[in-house]
Structure formats: structure tokens, C-alpha cells
PDB file of C-alpha atoms in Angstrom:
ATOM      1  CA  MET A   1      11.123 -21.534  62.291  1.00  0.00           C
ATOM      2  CA  SER A   2      12.154 -17.919  61.389  1.00  0.00           C
ATOM      3  CA  THR A   3      12.849 -16.684  57.960  1.00  0.00           C
ATOM      4  CA  THR A   4      16.628 -16.678  58.703  1.00  0.00           C
ATOM      5  CA  ASP A   5      16.299 -20.279  59.938  1.00  0.00           C
ATOM      6  CA  ARG A   6      14.574 -21.343  56.734  1.00  0.00           C
ATOM      7  CA  GLY A   7      17.227 -19.738  54.619  1.00  0.00           C
ATOM      8  CA  ARG A   8      19.888 -21.576  56.404  1.00  0.00           C
ATOM      9  CA  PHE A   9      18.061 -24.779  56.008  1.00  0.00           C
ATOM     10  CA  ASP A  10      17.398 -24.308  52.220  1.00  0.00           C
ATOM     11  CA  GLY A  11      20.907 -23.464  51.379  1.00  0.00           C
ATOM     12  CA  PRO A  12      22.472 -26.845  52.111  1.00  0.00           C
ATOM     13  CA  ARG A  13      19.438 -28.602  50.849  1.00  0.00           C
ATOM     14  CA  ARG A  14      19.885 -26.964  47.363  1.00  0.00           C
ATOM     15  CA  LEU A  15      23.550 -27.921  47.312  1.00  0.00           C
ATOM     16  CA  GLY A  16      22.565 -31.508  48.144  1.00  0.00           C
ATOM     17  CA  VAL A  17      20.207 -31.658  45.103  1.00  0.00           C
ATOM     18  CA  ALA A  18      22.869 -30.202  42.879  1.00  0.00           C
ATOM     19  CA  ALA A  19      25.380 -32.841  43.979  1.00  0.00           C
ATOM     20  CA  VAL A  20      22.898 -35.596  43.314  1.00  0.00           C
ATOM     21  CA  VAL A  21      22.138 -34.252  39.722  1.00  0.00           C
ATOM     22  CA  ALA A  22      25.831 -34.019  38.935  1.00  0.00           C
ATOM     23  CA  ALA A  23      26.439 -37.540  40.109  1.00  0.00           C
ATOM     24  CA  LEU A  24      23.439 -38.843  37.847  1.00  0.00           C
ATOM     25  CA  LEU A  25      24.725 -36.926  34.864  1.00  0.00           C
ATOM     26  CA  ALA A  26      28.113 -38.240  35.222  1.00  0.00           C
ATOM     27  CA  GLY A  27      26.824 -41.782  34.770  1.00  0.00           C
ATOM     28  CA  LEU A  28      24.992 -41.083  31.593  1.00  0.00           C
ATOM     29  CA  PRO A  29      26.470 -41.803  28.116  1.00  0.00           C
ATOM     30  CA  ALA A  30      27.754 -38.652  26.330  1.00  0.00           C
ATOM     31  CA  ALA A  31      25.265 -39.298  23.499  1.00  0.00           C
ATOM     32  CA  LEU A  32      22.256 -38.803  25.914  1.00  0.00           C
ATOM     33  CA  LEU A  33      23.634 -35.493  26.938  1.00  0.00           C
ATOM     34  CA  ALA A  34      23.872 -34.052  23.528  1.00  0.00           C
ATOM     35  CA  VAL A  35      20.606 -32.224  23.330  1.00  0.00           C
ATOM     36  CA  GLY A  36      19.342 -29.846  20.563  1.00  0.00           C
ATOM     37  CA  ALA A  37      19.513 -26.001  20.715  1.00  0.00           C
ATOM     38  CA  PRO A  38      16.745 -24.353  22.649  1.00  0.00           C
ATOM     39  CA  ALA A  39      13.532 -23.049  20.955  1.00  0.00           C
ATOM     40  CA  GLY A  40      14.227 -20.464  18.371  1.00  0.00           C
ATOM     41  CA  ALA A  41      15.854 -20.241  14.881  1.00  0.00           C
ATOM     42  CA  GLN A  42      13.284 -22.448  13.290  1.00  0.00           C
ATOM     43  CA  GLY A  43      14.805 -23.932  10.098  1.00  0.00           C
ATOM     44  CA  SER A  44      16.667 -22.002   7.507  1.00  0.00           C
ATOM     45  CA  ILE A  45      16.207 -19.011   5.225  1.00  0.00           C
ATOM     46  CA  THR A  46      17.717 -17.689   1.874  1.00  0.00           C
ATOM     47  CA  VAL A  47      17.361 -14.508  -0.068  1.00  0.00           C
ATOM     48  CA  THR A  48      17.990 -14.170  -3.817  1.00  0.00           C
ATOM     49  CA  PRO A  49      19.680 -11.989  -4.712  1.00  0.00           C
ATOM     50  CA  ASN A  50      21.687 -10.980  -1.844  1.00  0.00           C
ATOM     51  CA  PRO A  51      23.233  -8.252  -1.967  1.00  0.00           C
ATOM     52  CA  VAL A  52      20.050  -6.691  -3.358  1.00  0.00           C
ATOM     53  CA  PRO A  53      20.533  -4.351  -6.363  1.00  0.00           C
ATOM     54  CA  VAL A  54      18.086  -1.592  -5.959  1.00  0.00           C
ATOM     55  CA  ALA A  55      18.045   2.091  -7.012  1.00  0.00           C
ATOM     56  CA  THR A  56      18.376   4.859  -4.178  1.00  0.00           C
ATOM     57  CA  ASN A  57      15.015   5.829  -2.627  1.00  0.00           C
ATOM     58  CA  SER A  58      13.382   2.820  -4.277  1.00  0.00           C
ATOM     59  CA  TYR A  59      12.503  -0.668  -3.557  1.00  0.00           C
ATOM     60  CA  THR A  60      12.623  -4.054  -5.290  1.00  0.00           C
ATOM     61  CA  GLU A  61      11.254  -7.541  -4.515  1.00  0.00           C
ATOM     62  CA  VAL A  62      13.464 -10.471  -3.672  1.00  0.00           C
ATOM     63  CA  GLN A  63      12.815 -14.225  -3.512  1.00  0.00           C
ATOM     64  CA  VAL A  64      12.736 -15.504  -0.029  1.00  0.00           C
ATOM     65  CA  ARG A  65      12.889 -19.182   0.621  1.00  0.00           C
ATOM     66  CA  TRP A  66      12.434 -20.950   3.950  1.00  0.00           C
ATOM     67  CA  SER A  67      12.310 -24.368   5.387  1.00  0.00           C
ATOM     68  CA  GLY A  68      11.943 -26.120   8.689  1.00  0.00           C
ATOM     69  CA  GLN A  69       8.962 -24.065   9.893  1.00  0.00           C
ATOM     70  CA  PRO A  70       6.111 -25.795  11.767  1.00  0.00           C
ATOM     71  CA  ALA A  71       3.638 -27.381   9.245  1.00  0.00           C
ATOM     72  CA  GLY A  72       0.590 -25.408   8.414  1.00  0.00           C
ATOM     73  CA  LYS A  73       1.391 -22.350  10.392  1.00  0.00           C
ATOM     74  CA  LEU A  74       1.012 -18.773   9.011  1.00  0.00           C
ATOM     75  CA  ILE A  75       4.330 -17.405   7.966  1.00  0.00           C
ATOM     76  CA  PHE A  76       5.569 -13.820   8.318  1.00  0.00           C
ATOM     77  CA  ALA A  77       8.488 -12.528   6.344  1.00  0.00           C
ATOM     78  CA  SER A  78       9.759  -8.988   7.305  1.00  0.00           C
ATOM     79  CA  VAL A  79      12.585  -6.616   6.625  1.00  0.00           C
ATOM     80  CA  CYS A  80      14.152  -5.499   9.967  1.00  0.00           C
ATOM     81  CA  VAL A  81      16.915  -3.178  10.934  1.00  0.00           C
ATOM     82  CA  LYS A  82      17.923  -5.017  14.039  1.00  0.00           C
ATOM     83  CA  SER A  83      18.684  -8.821  14.588  1.00  0.00           C
ATOM     84  CA  SER A  84      15.886 -10.679  16.388  1.00  0.00           C
ATOM     85  CA  ALA A  85      18.668 -12.096  18.625  1.00  0.00           C
ATOM     86  CA  ASP A  86      19.324  -8.554  19.899  1.00  0.00           C
ATOM     87  CA  PRO A  87      17.956  -8.249  23.577  1.00  0.00           C
ATOM     88  CA  ASP A  88      16.529  -4.925  22.630  1.00  0.00           C
ATOM     89  CA  PHE A  89      14.703  -6.180  19.394  1.00  0.00           C
ATOM     90  CA  GLN A  90      11.047  -5.158  19.171  1.00  0.00           C
ATOM     91  CA  VAL A  91       9.049  -6.054  16.054  1.00  0.00           C
ATOM     92  CA  GLY A  92       7.042  -2.887  16.093  1.00  0.00           C
ATOM     93  CA  VAL A  93      10.213  -0.681  16.306  1.00  0.00           C
ATOM     94  CA  HIS A  94      12.725  -2.610  14.291  1.00  0.00           C
ATOM     95  CA  CYS A  95      10.763  -4.292  11.420  1.00  0.00           C
ATOM     96  CA  SER A  96       8.842  -2.393   8.650  1.00  0.00           C
ATOM     97  CA  PRO A  97       5.109  -3.044   8.216  1.00  0.00           C
ATOM     98  CA  LEU A  98       5.341  -2.011   4.594  1.00  0.00           C
ATOM     99  CA  ALA A  99       8.171  -4.613   3.930  1.00  0.00           C
ATOM    100  CA  GLN A 100       6.365  -7.519   5.195  1.00  0.00           C
ATOM    101  CA  VAL A 101       4.639 -10.471   3.679  1.00  0.00           C
ATOM    102  CA  GLU A 102       2.166 -12.810   5.220  1.00  0.00           C
ATOM    103  CA  THR A 103       1.508 -16.173   3.660  1.00  0.00           C
ATOM    104  CA  ASN A 104      -0.148 -19.535   4.451  1.00  0.00           C
ATOM    105  CA  GLY A 105       2.128 -22.323   5.885  1.00  0.00           C
ATOM    106  CA  THR A 106       2.606 -25.658   3.974  1.00  0.00           C
ATOM    107  CA  ALA A 107       2.445 -29.374   4.973  1.00  0.00           C
ATOM    108  CA  ASP A 108       6.440 -29.696   5.114  1.00  0.00           C
ATOM    109  CA  GLY A 109       7.142 -26.352   6.573  1.00  0.00           C
ATOM    110  CA  SER A 110       8.897 -24.839   3.540  1.00  0.00           C
ATOM    111  CA  GLY A 111       7.817 -22.014   1.278  1.00  0.00           C
ATOM    112  CA  THR A 112       8.666 -19.076  -0.887  1.00  0.00           C
ATOM    113  CA  ALA A 113       7.634 -15.463  -1.330  1.00  0.00           C
ATOM    114  CA  LEU A 114       8.430 -12.252  -2.984  1.00  0.00           C
ATOM    115  CA  VAL A 115       9.306  -9.581  -0.325  1.00  0.00           C
ATOM    116  CA  PRO A 116      10.041  -5.940  -0.866  1.00  0.00           C
ATOM    117  CA  VAL A 117      13.509  -4.645   0.069  1.00  0.00           C
ATOM    118  CA  PHE A 118      13.968  -0.914   0.204  1.00  0.00           C
ATOM    119  CA  ARG A 119      17.034   1.342  -0.038  1.00  0.00           C
ATOM    120  CA  SER A 120      15.780   4.416   1.823  1.00  0.00           C
ATOM    121  CA  THR A 121      14.327   5.614   5.095  1.00  0.00           C
ATOM    122  CA  GLU A 122      11.761   3.044   6.331  1.00  0.00           C
ATOM    123  CA  PRO A 123       8.837   3.488   4.012  1.00  0.00           C
ATOM    124  CA  THR A 124       6.222   4.423   6.572  1.00  0.00           C
ATOM    125  CA  THR A 125       8.516   7.335   7.755  1.00  0.00           C
ATOM    126  CA  ASP A 126       7.285   6.602  11.374  1.00  0.00           C
ATOM    127  CA  LEU A 127      10.342   4.669  12.113  1.00  0.00           C
ATOM    128  CA  PRO A 128      13.708   6.565  12.353  1.00  0.00           C
ATOM    129  CA  TRP A 129      15.856   3.957  10.403  1.00  0.00           C
ATOM    130  CA  GLY A 130      16.527   2.800   6.964  1.00  0.00           C
ATOM    131  CA  CYS A 131      18.429   0.297   4.780  1.00  0.00           C
ATOM    132  CA  PHE A 132      21.139   2.053   2.871  1.00  0.00           C
ATOM    133  CA  ALA A 133      24.137   1.204   0.790  1.00  0.00           C
ATOM    134  CA  ALA A 134      27.616   2.324   1.846  1.00  0.00           C
ATOM    135  CA  GLY A 135      28.082   5.839   0.847  1.00  0.00           C
ATOM    136  CA  ASP A 136      24.476   6.743   0.607  1.00  0.00           C
ATOM    137  CA  ALA A 137      23.332  10.042   1.910  1.00  0.00           C
ATOM    138  CA  VAL A 138      21.292   9.393   5.115  1.00  0.00           C
ATOM    139  CA  PRO A 139      18.757  11.971   6.331  1.00  0.00           C
ATOM    140  CA  ALA A 140      19.430  13.692   9.591  1.00  0.00           C
ATOM    141  CA  GLY A 141      18.052  11.844  12.513  1.00  0.00           C
ATOM    142  CA  VAL A 142      17.732   8.595  10.690  1.00  0.00           C
ATOM    143  CA  LEU A 143      19.759   5.469  11.582  1.00  0.00           C
ATOM    144  CA  GLY A 144      21.285   4.427   8.235  1.00  0.00           C
ATOM    145  CA  ALA A 145      22.005   0.794   8.514  1.00  0.00           C
ATOM    146  CA  THR A 146      24.153  -0.873   5.838  1.00  0.00           C
ATOM    147  CA  THR A 147      23.166  -4.292   7.064  1.00  0.00           C
ATOM    148  CA  CYS A 148      19.403  -5.142   7.556  1.00  0.00           C
ATOM    149  CA  TYR A 149      17.728  -8.494   8.170  1.00  0.00           C
ATOM    150  CA  MET A 150      15.187 -10.638   6.477  1.00  0.00           C
ATOM    151  CA  ARG A 151      13.260 -12.364   9.294  1.00  0.00           C
ATOM    152  CA  ILE A 152      10.918 -15.347   9.171  1.00  0.00           C
ATOM    153  CA  THR A 153       8.608 -16.377  11.839  1.00  0.00           C
ATOM    154  CA  ASN A 154       5.367 -18.304  12.212  1.00  0.00           C
ATOM    155  CA  ASN A 155       1.909 -18.076  13.697  1.00  0.00           C
ATOM    156  CA  LEU A 156       2.088 -14.439  14.959  1.00  0.00           C
ATOM    157  CA  VAL A 157       4.615 -11.719  13.730  1.00  0.00           C
ATOM    158  CA  LEU A 158       5.472 -11.150  17.355  1.00  0.00           C
ATOM    159  CA  ASN A 159       6.698 -14.581  17.768  1.00  0.00           C
ATOM    160  CA  ASN A 160      10.382 -14.218  18.322  1.00  0.00           C
ATOM    161  CA  ASP A 161      11.010 -17.595  19.900  1.00  0.00           C
ATOM    162  CA  ASP A 162      10.838 -19.372  16.425  1.00  0.00           C
ATOM    163  CA  ALA A 163      12.387 -16.458  14.429  1.00  0.00           C
ATOM    164  CA  VAL A 164      15.047 -17.167  11.909  1.00  0.00           C
ATOM    165  CA  GLU A 165      16.807 -14.479   9.878  1.00  0.00           C
ATOM    166  CA  VAL A 166      19.540 -13.709   7.354  1.00  0.00           C
ATOM    167  CA  ALA A 167      21.678 -10.497   6.980  1.00  0.00           C
ATOM    168  CA  ILE A 168      20.875  -8.562   3.779  1.00  0.00           C
ATOM    169  CA  THR A 169      22.633  -5.590   2.050  1.00  0.00           C
ATOM    170  CA  VAL A 170      21.532  -3.308  -0.723  1.00  0.00           C
ATOM    171  CA  THR A 171      23.828  -2.210  -3.462  1.00  0.00           C
ATOM    172  CA  GLY A 172      24.142  -0.987  -7.075  1.00  0.00           C
ATOM    173  CA  ALA A 173      22.003   1.343  -9.245  1.00  0.00           C
ATOM    174  CA  GLY A 174      19.003  -0.927  -9.435  1.00  0.00           C
ATOM    175  CA  ASN A 175      17.480  -3.287 -11.915  1.00  0.00           C
ATOM    176  CA  PRO A 176      14.439  -3.563 -14.138  1.00  0.00           C
ATOM    177  CA  VAL A 177      12.188  -4.751 -11.341  1.00  0.00           C
ATOM    178  CA  ASP A 178      12.630  -1.590  -9.131  1.00  0.00           C
ATOM    179  CA  ARG A 179       9.133  -0.592  -8.012  1.00  0.00           C
ATOM    180  CA  GLY A 180       9.447   2.999  -6.991  1.00  0.00           C
ATOM    181  CA  VAL A 181       8.628   4.025  -3.487  1.00  0.00           C
ATOM    182  CA  LEU A 182       6.808   1.774  -1.077  1.00  0.00           C
ATOM    183  CA  GLY A 183       3.485   3.157   0.112  1.00  0.00           C
ATOM    184  CA  ALA A 184       3.359   5.904  -2.593  1.00  0.00           C
ATOM    185  CA  PRO A 185      -0.031   6.344  -4.297  1.00  0.00           C
ATOM    186  CA  VAL A 186      -0.151   4.799  -7.666  1.00  0.00           C
ATOM    187  CA  ALA A 187      -0.980   7.209 -10.496  1.00  0.00           C
ATOM    188  CA  ALA A 188      -4.345   6.576 -12.306  1.00  0.00           C
ATOM    189  CA  ALA A 189      -4.253   5.512 -15.886  1.00  0.00           C
ATOM    190  CA  PRO A 190      -5.250   8.179 -18.388  1.00  0.00           C
ATOM    191  CA  ALA A 191      -8.738   7.842 -19.589  1.00  0.00           C
ATOM    192  CA  PRO A 192      -9.230   6.400 -23.015  1.00  0.00           C
ATOM    193  CA  VAL A 193      -9.862   8.835 -25.904  1.00  0.00           C
ATOM    194  CA  ALA A 194     -12.941   7.921 -28.020  1.00  0.00           C
ATOM    195  CA  PRO A 195     -12.145   7.432 -31.646  1.00  0.00           C
ATOM    196  CA  VAL A 196     -13.363  10.147 -34.057  1.00  0.00           C
ATOM    197  CA  ALA A 197     -16.161   8.864 -36.169  1.00  0.00           C
ATOM    198  CA  PRO A 198     -15.440   8.724 -39.991  1.00  0.00           C
ATOM    199  CA  ALA A 199     -16.918  11.345 -42.281  1.00  0.00           C
ATOM    200  CA  ALA A 200     -20.324  10.360 -43.692  1.00  0.00           C
ATOM    201  CA  PRO A 201     -21.459  11.787 -47.019  1.00  0.00           C
ATOM    202  CA  THR A 202     -25.037  13.135 -47.388  1.00  0.00           C
ATOM    203  CA  PRO A 203     -27.268  13.447 -50.481  1.00  0.00           C
ATOM    204  CA  SER A 204     -27.034  17.253 -50.491  1.00  0.00           C
ATOM    205  CA  GLY A 205     -23.156  17.154 -51.019  1.00  0.00           C
ATOM    206  CA  ILE A 206     -22.385  18.006 -47.335  1.00  0.00           C
ATOM    207  CA  THR A 207     -20.514  15.766 -45.081  1.00  0.00           C
ATOM    208  CA  THR A 208     -19.966  16.004 -41.343  1.00  0.00           C
ATOM    209  CA  LEU A 209     -16.802  15.574 -39.289  1.00  0.00           C
ATOM    210  CA  ALA A 210     -17.272  15.256 -35.622  1.00  0.00           C
ATOM    211  CA  GLY A 211     -20.778  16.715 -36.004  1.00  0.00           C
ATOM    212  CA  VAL A 212     -19.587  19.860 -38.027  1.00  0.00           C
ATOM    213  CA  PRO A 213     -21.076  20.211 -41.634  1.00  0.00           C
ATOM    214  CA  ILE A 214     -18.315  20.504 -44.252  1.00  0.00           C
ATOM    215  CA  ALA A 215     -18.977  20.957 -48.053  1.00  0.00           C
ATOM    216  CA  PHE A 216     -17.159  18.779 -50.541  1.00  0.00           C
ATOM    217  CA  THR A 217     -16.935  18.429 -54.301  1.00  0.00           C
ATOM    218  CA  GLY A 218     -17.451  15.118 -56.037  1.00  0.00           C
TER     219      GLY A 218
END
């Protein structure tokens, strides 16, 4: 049988199978046909506060809560510029490694974490995007997104099949928990100054101050 012959044979055969499946499904109760959504969007996620008040060129931490994740799986929470549902989404391109938290899973698949949200260019400066408020000045060559995403996934940060997200925005002049610039070096605390020893009188009528003799009258 030639390739052409096989193709002609397979075509009617596939149509026959489709017809049989359609007939079987037609005889099933509607309740049995109501299946759940495909893999992905595991559970739910909330961010508090949202919109996020944070000063320009700074970041702050928000409370992220999730539920419905697989029990005991490592959890990753990340700030991303693009929705994980976008066909062009790539974790290494569209999520910030400096605005990411990794935490252990729980027995019931729920949890909470503090995750940094920035109002600036992406903090590594290696990625040409940032999260900004409407009206913010955006540097040339940078995608200034006024909507970013808090993304939760499990097991591996690259796991997009189970990812769930919520849109976040930044706004306002900031609040007392602003942390400065993500990735910036922390200034060292000043060295403590040793206290000056009190003056000690001597039998000769001379006292010393910081090792220097000083005459005094009694």
C-alpha cells in the first residue's frame, strides 16, 4: 500500500472514530461531562495592600497570601511584568530575581510571605522593564508597566503549569516601610566611640585627662 493509499484509508477511519465518540458522549448525563479546568492556576492569591503605596525609585514589602497549592511543595512568589498566561511569557525575562521569595510549602497548601514590590526599573538593571505608577518618568529604553503581576507557583520557579497570579499596581508617595533600592549595598554602621576615662587625681596635685597631665588646685 502506498503512502497515498494509506492516507486515503486513514481519513475515513478517523472520521468513523469521531462519530463513535460523539455518539457515546451524547448518551452521557450532563453532570459527567462537566470537567474541571485544565492544569494551571493552582488555587488563589491575594496581595495586601493593592494598590501598593511606595515611593518613586524605591520598594516596599507586601503581604502575599495563597491557598490551593499542592501540599508540601516549595513555593515561589515573584513580581513579573507580564502575565504567565501570555504565550510569550518567560520567567527569566519577565520576572525579577530580586523581587522573589522562596518558602517551604505547608500541609494544606496555603501560606503567606512578605514579598518586595518596586516602583522603578527592574532592580537588577539587566531586564529592560519596570513597575511604575501612572505619570512616572520612565528611563529611555525601559518598558514602564503600570500593571505588574504577583505570581505564585510551586516546586520550581519555571513551573508555569501551576502558576497563579494577581495584577498589582503601585501608587502614592510611599509609607514608613519603604526599604530604599533593592540590591543596593547596605551602609555599615559607624564604629562605636570609646568613652573618655574620668580624671583621676594623683598625690602630687596633678590629674590626667585622656593621658595628658593637668595641674589643679585643691
